[in-house]
GROMACS .gro file of N, CA and C in nm:
model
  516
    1UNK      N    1   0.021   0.410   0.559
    1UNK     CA    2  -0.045   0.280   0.553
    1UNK      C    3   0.046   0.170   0.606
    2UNK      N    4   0.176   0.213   0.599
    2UNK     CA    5   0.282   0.085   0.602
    2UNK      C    6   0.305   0.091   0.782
    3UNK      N    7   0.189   0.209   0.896
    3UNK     CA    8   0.278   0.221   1.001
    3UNK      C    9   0.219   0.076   1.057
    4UNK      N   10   0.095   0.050   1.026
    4UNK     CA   11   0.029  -0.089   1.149
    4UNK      C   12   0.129  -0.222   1.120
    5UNK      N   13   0.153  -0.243   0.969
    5UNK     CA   14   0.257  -0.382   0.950
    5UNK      C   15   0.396  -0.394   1.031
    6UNK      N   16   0.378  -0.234   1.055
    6UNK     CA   17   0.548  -0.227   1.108
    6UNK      C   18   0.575  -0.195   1.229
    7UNK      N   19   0.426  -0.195   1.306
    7UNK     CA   20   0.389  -0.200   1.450
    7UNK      C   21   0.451  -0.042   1.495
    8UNK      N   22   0.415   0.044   1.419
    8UNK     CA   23   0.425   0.185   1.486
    8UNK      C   24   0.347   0.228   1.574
    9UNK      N   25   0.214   0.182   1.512
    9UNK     CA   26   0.077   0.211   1.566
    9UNK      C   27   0.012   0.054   1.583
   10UNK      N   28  -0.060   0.027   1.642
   10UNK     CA   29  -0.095  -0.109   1.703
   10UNK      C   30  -0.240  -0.069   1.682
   11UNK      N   31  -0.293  -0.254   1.581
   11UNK     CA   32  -0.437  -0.215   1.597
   11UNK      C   33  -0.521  -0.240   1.724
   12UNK      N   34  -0.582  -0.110   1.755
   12UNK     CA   35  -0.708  -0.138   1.871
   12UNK      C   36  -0.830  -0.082   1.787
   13UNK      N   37  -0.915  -0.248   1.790
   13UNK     CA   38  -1.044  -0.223   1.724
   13UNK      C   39  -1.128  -0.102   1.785
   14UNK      N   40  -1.121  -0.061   1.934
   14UNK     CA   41  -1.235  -0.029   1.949
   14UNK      C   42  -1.192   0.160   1.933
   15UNK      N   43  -1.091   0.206   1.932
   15UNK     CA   44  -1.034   0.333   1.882
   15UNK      C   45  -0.999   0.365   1.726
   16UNK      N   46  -0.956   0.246   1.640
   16UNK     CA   47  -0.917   0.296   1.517
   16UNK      C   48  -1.036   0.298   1.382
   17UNK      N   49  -1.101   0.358   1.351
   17UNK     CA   50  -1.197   0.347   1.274
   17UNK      C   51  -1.197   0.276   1.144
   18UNK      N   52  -1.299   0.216   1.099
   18UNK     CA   53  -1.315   0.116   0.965
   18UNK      C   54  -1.180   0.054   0.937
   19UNK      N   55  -1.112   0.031   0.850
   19UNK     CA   56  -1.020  -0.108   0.816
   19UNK      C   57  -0.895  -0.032   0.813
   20UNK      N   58  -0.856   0.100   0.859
   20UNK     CA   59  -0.754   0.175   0.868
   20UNK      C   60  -0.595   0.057   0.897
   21UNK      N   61  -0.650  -0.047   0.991
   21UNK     CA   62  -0.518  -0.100   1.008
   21UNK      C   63  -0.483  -0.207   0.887
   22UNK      N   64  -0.570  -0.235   0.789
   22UNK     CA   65  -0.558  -0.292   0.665
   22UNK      C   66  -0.530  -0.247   0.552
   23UNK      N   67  -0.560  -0.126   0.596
   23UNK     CA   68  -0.534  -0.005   0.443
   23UNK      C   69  -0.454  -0.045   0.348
   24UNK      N   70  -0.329  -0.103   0.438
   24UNK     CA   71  -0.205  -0.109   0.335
   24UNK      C   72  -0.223  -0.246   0.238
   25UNK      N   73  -0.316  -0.266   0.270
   25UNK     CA   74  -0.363  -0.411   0.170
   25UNK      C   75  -0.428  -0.360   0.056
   26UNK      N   76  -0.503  -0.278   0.090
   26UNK     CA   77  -0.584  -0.209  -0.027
   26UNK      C   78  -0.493  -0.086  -0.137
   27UNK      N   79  -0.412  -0.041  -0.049
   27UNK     CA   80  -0.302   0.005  -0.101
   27UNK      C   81  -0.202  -0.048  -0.216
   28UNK      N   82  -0.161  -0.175  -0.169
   28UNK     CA   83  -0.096  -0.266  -0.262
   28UNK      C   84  -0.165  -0.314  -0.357
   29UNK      N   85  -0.327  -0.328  -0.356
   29UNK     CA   86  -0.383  -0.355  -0.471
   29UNK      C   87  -0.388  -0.216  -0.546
   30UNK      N   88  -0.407  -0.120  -0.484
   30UNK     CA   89  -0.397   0.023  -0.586
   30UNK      C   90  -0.282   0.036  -0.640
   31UNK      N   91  -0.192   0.004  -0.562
   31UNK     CA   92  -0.013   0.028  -0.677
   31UNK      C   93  -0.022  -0.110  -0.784
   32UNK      N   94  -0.089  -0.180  -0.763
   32UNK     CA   95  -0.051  -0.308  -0.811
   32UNK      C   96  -0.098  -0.259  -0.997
   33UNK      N   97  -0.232  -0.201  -0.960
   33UNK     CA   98  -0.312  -0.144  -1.057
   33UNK      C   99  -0.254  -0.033  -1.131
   34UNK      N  100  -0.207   0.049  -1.066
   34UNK     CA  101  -0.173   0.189  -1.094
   34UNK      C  102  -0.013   0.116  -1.176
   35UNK      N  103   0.055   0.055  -1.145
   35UNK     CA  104   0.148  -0.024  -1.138
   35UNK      C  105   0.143  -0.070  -1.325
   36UNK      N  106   0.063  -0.186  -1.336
   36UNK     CA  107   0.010  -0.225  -1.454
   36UNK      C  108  -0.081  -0.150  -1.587
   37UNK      N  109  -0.107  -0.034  -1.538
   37UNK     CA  110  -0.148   0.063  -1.627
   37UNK      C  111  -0.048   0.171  -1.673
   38UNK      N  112   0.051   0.166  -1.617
   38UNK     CA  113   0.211   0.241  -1.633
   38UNK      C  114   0.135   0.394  -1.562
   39UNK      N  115   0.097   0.407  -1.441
   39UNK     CA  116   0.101   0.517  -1.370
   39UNK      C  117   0.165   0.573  -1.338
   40UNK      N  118   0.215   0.411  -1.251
   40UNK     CA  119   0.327   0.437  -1.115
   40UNK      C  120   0.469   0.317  -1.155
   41UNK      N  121   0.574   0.383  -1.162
   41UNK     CA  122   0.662   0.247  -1.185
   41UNK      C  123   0.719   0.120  -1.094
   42UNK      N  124   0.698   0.061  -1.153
   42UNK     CA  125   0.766  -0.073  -1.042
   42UNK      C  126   0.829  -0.055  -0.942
   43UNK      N  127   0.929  -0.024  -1.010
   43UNK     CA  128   1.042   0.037  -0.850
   43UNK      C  129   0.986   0.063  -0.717
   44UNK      N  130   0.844   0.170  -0.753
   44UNK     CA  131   0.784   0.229  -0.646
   44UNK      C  132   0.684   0.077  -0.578
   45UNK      N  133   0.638   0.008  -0.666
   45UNK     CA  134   0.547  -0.091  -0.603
   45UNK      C  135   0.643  -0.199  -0.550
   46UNK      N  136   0.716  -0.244  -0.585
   46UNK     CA  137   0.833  -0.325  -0.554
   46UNK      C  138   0.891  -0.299  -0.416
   47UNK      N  139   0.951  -0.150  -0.397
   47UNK     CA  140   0.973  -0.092  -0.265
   47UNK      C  141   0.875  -0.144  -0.156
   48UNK      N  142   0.779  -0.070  -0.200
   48UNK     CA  143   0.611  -0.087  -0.069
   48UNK      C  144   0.659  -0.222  -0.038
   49UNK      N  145   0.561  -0.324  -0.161
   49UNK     CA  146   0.576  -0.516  -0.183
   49UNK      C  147   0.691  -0.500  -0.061
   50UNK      N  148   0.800  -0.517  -0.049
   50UNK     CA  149   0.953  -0.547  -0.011
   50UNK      C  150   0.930  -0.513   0.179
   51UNK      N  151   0.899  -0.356   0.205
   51UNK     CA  152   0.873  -0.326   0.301
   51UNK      C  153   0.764  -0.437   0.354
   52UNK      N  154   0.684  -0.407   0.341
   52UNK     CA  155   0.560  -0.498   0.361
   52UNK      C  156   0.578  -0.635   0.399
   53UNK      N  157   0.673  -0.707   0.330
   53UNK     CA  158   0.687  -0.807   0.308
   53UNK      C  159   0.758  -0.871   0.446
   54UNK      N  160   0.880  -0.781   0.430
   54UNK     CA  161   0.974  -0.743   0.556
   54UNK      C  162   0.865  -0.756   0.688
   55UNK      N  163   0.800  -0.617   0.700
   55UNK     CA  164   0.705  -0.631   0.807
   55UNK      C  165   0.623  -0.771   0.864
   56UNK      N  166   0.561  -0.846   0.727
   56UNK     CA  167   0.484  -0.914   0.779
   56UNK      C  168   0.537  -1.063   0.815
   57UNK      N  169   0.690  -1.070   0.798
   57UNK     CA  170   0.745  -1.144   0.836
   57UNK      C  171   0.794  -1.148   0.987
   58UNK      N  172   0.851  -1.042   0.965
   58UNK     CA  173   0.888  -0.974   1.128
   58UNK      C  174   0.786  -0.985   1.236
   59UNK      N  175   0.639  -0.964   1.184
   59UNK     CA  176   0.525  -1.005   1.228
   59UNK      C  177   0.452  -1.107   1.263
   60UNK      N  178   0.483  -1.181   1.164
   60UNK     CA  179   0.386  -1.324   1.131
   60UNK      C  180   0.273  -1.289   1.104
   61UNK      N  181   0.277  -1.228   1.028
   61UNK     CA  182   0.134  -1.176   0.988
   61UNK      C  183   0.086  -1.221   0.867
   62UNK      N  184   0.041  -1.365   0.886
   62UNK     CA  185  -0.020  -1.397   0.716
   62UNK      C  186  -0.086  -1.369   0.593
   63UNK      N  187  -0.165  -1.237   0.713
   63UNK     CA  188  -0.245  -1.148   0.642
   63UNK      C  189  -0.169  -1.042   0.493
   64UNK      N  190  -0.036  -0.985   0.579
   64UNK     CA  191   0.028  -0.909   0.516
   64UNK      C  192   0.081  -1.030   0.380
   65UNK      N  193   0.189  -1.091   0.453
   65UNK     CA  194   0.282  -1.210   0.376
   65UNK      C  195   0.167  -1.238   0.213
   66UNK      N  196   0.013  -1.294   0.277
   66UNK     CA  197  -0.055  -1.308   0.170
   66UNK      C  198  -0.078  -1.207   0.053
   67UNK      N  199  -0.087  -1.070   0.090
   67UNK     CA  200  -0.103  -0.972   0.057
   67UNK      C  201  -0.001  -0.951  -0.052
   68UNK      N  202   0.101  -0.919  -0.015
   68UNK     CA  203   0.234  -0.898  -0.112
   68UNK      C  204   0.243  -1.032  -0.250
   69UNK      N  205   0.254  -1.149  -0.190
   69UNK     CA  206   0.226  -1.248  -0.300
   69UNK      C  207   0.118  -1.223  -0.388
   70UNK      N  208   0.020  -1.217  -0.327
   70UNK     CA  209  -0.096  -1.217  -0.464
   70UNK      C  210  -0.084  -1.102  -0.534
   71UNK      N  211  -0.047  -0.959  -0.464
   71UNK     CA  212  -0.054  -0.862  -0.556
   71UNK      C  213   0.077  -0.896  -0.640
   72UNK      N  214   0.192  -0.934  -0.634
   72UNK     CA  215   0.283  -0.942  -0.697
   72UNK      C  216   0.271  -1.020  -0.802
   73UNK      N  217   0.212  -1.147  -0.813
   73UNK     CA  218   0.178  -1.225  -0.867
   73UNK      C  219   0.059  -1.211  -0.957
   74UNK      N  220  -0.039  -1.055  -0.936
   74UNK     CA  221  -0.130  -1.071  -1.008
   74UNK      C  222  -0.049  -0.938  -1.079
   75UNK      N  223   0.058  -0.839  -1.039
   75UNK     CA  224   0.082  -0.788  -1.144
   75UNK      C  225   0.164  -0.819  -1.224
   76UNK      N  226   0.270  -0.938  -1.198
   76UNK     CA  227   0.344  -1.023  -1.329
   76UNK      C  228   0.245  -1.093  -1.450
   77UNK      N  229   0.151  -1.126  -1.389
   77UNK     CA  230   0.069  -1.193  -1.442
   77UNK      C  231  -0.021  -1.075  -1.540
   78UNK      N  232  -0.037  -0.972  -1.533
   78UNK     CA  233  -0.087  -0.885  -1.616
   78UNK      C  234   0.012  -0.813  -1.665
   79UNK      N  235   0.085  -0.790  -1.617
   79UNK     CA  236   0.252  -0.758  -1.721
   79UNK      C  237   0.236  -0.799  -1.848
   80UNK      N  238   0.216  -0.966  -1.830
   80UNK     CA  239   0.216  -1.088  -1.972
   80UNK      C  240   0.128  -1.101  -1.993
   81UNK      N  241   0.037  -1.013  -2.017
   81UNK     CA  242  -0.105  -1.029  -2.064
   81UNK      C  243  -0.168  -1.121  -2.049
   82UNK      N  244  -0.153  -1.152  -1.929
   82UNK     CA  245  -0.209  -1.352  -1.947
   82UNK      C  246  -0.301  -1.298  -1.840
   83UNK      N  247  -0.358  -1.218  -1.825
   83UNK     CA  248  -0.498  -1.206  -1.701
   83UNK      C  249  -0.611  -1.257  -1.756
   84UNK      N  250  -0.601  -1.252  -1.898
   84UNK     CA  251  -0.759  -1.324  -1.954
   84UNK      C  252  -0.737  -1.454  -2.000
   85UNK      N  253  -0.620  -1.510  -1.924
   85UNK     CA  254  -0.622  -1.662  -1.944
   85UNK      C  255  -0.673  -1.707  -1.782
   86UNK      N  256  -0.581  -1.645  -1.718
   86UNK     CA  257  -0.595  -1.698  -1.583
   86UNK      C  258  -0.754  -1.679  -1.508
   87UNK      N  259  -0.833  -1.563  -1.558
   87UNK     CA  260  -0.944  -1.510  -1.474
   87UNK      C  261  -1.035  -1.614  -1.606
   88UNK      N  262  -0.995  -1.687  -1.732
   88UNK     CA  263  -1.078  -1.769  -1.765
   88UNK      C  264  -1.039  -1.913  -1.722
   89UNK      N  265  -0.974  -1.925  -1.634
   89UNK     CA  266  -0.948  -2.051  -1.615
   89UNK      C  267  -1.076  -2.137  -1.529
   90UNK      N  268  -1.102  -2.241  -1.521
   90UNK     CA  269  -1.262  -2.320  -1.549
   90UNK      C  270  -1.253  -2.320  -1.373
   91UNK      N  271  -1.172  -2.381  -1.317
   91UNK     CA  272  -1.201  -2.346  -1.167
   91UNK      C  273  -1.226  -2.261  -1.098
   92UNK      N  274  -1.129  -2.122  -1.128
   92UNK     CA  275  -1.177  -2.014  -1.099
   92UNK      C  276  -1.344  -1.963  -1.117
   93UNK      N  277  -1.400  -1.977  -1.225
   93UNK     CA  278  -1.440  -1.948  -1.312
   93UNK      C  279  -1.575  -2.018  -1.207
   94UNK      N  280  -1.575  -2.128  -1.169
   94UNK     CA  281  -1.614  -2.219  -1.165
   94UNK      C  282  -1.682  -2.166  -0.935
   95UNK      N  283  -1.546  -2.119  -0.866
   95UNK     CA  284  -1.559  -2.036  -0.757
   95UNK      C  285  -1.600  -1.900  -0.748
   96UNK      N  286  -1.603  -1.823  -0.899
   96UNK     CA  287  -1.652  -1.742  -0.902
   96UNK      C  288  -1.841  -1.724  -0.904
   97UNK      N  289  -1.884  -1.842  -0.972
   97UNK     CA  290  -2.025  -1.880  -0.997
   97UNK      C  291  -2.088  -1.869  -0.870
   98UNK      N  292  -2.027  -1.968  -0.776
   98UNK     CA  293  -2.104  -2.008  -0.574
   98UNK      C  294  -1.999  -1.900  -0.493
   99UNK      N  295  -1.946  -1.785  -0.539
   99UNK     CA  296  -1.874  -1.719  -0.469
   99UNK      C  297  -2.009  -1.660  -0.350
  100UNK      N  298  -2.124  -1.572  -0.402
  100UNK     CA  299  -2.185  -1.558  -0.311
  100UNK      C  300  -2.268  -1.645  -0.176
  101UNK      N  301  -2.314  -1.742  -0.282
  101UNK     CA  302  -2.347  -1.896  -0.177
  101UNK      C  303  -2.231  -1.890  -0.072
  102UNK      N  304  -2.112  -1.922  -0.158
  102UNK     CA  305  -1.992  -1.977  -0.079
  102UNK      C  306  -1.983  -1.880   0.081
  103UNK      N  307  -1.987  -1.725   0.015
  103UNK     CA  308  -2.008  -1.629   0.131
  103UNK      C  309  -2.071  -1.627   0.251
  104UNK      N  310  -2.179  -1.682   0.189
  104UNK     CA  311  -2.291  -1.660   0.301
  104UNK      C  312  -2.282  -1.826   0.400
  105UNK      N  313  -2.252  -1.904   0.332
  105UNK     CA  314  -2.262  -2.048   0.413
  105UNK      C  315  -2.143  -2.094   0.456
  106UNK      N  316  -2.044  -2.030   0.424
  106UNK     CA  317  -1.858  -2.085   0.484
  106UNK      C  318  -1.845  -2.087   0.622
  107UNK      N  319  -1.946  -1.984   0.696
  107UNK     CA  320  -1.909  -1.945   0.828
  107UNK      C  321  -1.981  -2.105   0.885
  108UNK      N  322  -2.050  -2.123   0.884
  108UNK     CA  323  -2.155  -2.213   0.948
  108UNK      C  324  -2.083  -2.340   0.949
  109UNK      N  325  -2.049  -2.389   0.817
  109UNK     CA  326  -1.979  -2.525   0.772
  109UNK      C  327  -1.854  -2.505   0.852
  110UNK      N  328  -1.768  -2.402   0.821
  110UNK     CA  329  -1.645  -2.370   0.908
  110UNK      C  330  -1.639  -2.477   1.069
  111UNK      N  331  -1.746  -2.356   1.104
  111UNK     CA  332  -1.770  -2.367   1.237
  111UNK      C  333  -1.826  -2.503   1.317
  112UNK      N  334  -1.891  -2.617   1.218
  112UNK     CA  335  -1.956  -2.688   1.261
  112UNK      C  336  -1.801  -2.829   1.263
  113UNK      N  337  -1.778  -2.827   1.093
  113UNK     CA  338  -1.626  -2.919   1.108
  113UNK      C  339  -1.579  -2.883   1.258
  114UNK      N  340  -1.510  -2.758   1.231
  114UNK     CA  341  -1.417  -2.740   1.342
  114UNK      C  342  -1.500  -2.811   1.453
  115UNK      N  343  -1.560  -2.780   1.547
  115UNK     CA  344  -1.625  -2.819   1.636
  115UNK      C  345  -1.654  -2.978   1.650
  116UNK      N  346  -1.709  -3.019   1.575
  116UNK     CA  347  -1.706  -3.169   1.596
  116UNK      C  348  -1.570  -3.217   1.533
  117UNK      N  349  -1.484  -3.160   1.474
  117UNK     CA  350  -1.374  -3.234   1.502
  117UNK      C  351  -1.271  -3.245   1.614
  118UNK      N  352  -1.268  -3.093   1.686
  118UNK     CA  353  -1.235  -3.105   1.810
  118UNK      C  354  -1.302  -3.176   1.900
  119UNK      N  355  -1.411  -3.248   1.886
  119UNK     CA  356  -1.455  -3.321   2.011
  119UNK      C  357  -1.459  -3.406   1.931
  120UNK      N  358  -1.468  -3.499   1.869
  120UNK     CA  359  -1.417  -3.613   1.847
  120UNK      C  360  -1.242  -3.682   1.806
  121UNK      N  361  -1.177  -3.564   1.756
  121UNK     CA  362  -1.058  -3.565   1.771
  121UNK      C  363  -0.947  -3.538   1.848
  122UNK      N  364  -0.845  -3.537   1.913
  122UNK     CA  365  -0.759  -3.476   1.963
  122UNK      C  366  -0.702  -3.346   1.886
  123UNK      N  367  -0.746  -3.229   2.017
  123UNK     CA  368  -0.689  -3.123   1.928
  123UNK      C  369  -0.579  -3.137   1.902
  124UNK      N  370  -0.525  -3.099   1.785
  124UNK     CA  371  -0.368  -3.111   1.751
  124UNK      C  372  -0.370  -3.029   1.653
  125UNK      N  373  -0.258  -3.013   1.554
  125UNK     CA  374  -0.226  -2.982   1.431
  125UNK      C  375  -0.305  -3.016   1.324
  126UNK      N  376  -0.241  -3.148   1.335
  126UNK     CA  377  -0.254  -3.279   1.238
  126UNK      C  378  -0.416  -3.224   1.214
  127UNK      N  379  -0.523  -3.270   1.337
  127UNK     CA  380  -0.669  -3.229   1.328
  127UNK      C  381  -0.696  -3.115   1.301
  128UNK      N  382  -0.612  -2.987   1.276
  128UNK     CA  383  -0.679  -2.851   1.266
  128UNK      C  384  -0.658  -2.826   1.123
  129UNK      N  385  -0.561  -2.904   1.091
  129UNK     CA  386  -0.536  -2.939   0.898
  129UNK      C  387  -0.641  -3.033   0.837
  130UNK      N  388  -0.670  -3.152   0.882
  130UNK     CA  389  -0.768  -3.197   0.838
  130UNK      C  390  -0.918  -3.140   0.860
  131UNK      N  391  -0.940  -3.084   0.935
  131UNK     CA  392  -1.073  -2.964   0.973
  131UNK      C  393  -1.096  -2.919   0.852
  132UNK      N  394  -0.959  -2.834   0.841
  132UNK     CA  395  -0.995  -2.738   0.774
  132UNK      C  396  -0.973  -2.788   0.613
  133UNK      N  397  -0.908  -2.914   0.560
  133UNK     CA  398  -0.954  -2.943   0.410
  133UNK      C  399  -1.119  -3.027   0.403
  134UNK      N  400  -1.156  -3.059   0.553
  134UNK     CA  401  -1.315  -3.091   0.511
  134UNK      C  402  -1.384  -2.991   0.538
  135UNK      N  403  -1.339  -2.905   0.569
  135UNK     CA  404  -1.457  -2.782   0.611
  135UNK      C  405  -1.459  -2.689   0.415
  136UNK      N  406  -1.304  -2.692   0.366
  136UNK     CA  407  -1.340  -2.637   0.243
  136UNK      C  408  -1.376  -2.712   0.167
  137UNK      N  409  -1.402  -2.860   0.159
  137UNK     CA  410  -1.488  -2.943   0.092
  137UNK      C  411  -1.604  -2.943   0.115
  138UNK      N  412  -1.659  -2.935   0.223
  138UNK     CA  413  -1.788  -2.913   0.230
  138UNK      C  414  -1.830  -2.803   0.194
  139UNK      N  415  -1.768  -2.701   0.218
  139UNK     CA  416  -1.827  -2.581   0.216
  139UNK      C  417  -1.854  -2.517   0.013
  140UNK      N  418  -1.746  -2.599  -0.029
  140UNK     CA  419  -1.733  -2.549  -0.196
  140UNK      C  420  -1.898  -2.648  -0.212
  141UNK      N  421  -1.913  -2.775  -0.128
  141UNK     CA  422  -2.031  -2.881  -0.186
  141UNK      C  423  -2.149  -2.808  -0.177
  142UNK      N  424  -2.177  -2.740  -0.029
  142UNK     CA  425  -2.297  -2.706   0.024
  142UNK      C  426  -2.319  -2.574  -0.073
  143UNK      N  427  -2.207  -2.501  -0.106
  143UNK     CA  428  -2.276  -2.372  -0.171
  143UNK      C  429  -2.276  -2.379  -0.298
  144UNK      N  430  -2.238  -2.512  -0.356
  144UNK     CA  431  -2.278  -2.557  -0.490
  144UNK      C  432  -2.473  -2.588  -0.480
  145UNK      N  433  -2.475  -2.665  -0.381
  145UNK     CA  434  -2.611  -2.692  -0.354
  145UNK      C  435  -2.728  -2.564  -0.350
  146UNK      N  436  -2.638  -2.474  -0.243
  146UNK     CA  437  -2.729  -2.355  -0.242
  146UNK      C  438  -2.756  -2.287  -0.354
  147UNK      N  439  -2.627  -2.290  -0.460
  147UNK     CA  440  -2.633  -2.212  -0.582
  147UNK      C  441  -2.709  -2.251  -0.681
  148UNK      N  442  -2.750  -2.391  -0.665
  148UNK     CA  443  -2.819  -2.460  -0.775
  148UNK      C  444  -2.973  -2.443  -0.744
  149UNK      N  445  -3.009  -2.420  -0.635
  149UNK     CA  446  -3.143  -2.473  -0.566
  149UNK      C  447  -3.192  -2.334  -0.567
  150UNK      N  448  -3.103  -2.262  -0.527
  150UNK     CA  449  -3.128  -2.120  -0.472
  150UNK      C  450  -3.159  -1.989  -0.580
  151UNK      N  451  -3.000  -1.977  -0.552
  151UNK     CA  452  -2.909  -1.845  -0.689
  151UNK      C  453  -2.988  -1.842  -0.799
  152UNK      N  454  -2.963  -1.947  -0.872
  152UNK     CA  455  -2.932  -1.993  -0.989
  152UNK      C  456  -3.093  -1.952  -1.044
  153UNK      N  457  -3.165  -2.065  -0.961
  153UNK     CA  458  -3.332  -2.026  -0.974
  153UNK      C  459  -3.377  -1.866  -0.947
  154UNK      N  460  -3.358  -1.782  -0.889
  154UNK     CA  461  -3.369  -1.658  -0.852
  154UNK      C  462  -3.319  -1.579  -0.952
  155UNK      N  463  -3.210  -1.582  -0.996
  155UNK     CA  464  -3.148  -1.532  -1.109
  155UNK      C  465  -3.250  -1.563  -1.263
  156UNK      N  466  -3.231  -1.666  -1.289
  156UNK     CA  467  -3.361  -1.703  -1.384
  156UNK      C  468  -3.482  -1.607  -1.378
  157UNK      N  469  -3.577  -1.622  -1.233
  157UNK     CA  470  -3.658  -1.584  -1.178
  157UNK      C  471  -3.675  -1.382  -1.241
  158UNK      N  472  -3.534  -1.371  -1.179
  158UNK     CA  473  -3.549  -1.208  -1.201
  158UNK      C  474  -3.499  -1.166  -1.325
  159UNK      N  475  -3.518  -1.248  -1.459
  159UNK     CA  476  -3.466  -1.165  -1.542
  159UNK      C  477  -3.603  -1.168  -1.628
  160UNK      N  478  -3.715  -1.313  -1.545
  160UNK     CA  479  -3.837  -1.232  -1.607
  160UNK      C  480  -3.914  -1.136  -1.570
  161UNK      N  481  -3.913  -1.060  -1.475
  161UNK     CA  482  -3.947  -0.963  -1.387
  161UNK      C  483  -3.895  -0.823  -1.446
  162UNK      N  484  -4.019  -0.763  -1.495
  162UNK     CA  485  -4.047  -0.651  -1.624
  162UNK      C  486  -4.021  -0.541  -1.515
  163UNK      N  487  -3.919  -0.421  -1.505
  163UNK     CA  488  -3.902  -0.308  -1.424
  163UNK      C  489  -3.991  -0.222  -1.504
  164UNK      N  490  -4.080  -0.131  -1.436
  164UNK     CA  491  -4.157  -0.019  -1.485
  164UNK      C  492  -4.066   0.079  -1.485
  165UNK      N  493  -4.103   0.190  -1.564
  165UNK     CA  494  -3.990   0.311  -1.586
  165UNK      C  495  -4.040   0.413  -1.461
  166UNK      N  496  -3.941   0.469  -1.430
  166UNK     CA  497  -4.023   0.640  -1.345
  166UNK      C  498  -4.103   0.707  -1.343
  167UNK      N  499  -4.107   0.720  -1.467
  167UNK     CA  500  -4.275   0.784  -1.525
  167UNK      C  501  -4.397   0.727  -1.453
  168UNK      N  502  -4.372   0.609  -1.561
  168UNK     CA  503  -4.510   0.495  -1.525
  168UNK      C  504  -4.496   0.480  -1.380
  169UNK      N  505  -4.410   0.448  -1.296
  169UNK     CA  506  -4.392   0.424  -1.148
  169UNK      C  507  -4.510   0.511  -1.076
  170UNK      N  508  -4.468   0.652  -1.129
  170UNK     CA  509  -4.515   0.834  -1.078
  170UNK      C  510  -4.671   0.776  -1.077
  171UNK      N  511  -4.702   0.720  -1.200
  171UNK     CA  512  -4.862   0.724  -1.237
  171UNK      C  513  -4.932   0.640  -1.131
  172UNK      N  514  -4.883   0.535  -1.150
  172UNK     CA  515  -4.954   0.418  -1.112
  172UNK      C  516  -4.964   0.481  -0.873
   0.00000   0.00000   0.00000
């Protein structure tokens, strides 16, 4: 898993099948786990983390860099039993609610900031930072909107909606 971070093997989308060159992300969440349930010992997840880390520096690969932090950080954090503070914390809590909204409408909002801010702005930095804190402002607003108008009502909707059993299904 560790050969794509470390550029043994180079990803080419159109030869390497499904998320093979990401694996090692999903990987680090499995040690992270395996890790915190006393499977696998630290040492061993620590090593990977370290390699990885190495790599995605050597890389610039934010993808990786991100990778190693959060898993590290989410298994200290369950070390100290504090995962059912943090996964109740009200913001989270709060992104977890319009997470699907958020899904489905980020691309659009993304895409539209960016775009009219490059043509009304000078591309630069400076503008690709400000883009992108109004594009995640809008985007947390709009899929609050969707979630309220939408989700939220649908959800309601389907929990009065009586499922027939198999049987009865067979008959009818």
């Amino acid at each position: 898993a560790t050969t794509y971070p470390l550029s043994i093997f180079k990803d080419n989308q159109f030869v390497i099948p499904f998320f093979l060159p990401l694996y090692y992300g999903f990987l680090l969440g499995i040690f992270t786990y395996w890790c915190w349930q006393g499977k696998l010992k630290s040492i061993y997840f620590y090593l990977y983390a370290t390699i990885l880390l190495a790599a995605g520096i050597a890389q610039s690969s934010g993808f990786t860099i991100t990778c190693v932090i959060v898993s590290s950080l989410s298994l200290e954090v369950a070390k100290k039993n504090q995962m059912q503070n943090f996964l109740n914390w009200q913001p989270l809590q709060f992104l977890g609610r319009i997470s699907y909204s958020l899904y489905l409408t980020h691309n659009i909002v993304f895409g539209s900031v960016f775009f009219l801010g490059f043509k009304l702005l000078n591309p630069n930095l400076v503008t690709e930072i400000c883009c992108l804190g109004v594009a995640i402002l809008i985007s947390i607003g709009f899929a609050t909107i969707i979630y309220e108008l939408v989700e939220k009502p649908s959800i309601k909707l389907s929990r009065k909606v009586k499922l027939v059993k198999n049987a009865e299904a067979i008959k009818a």
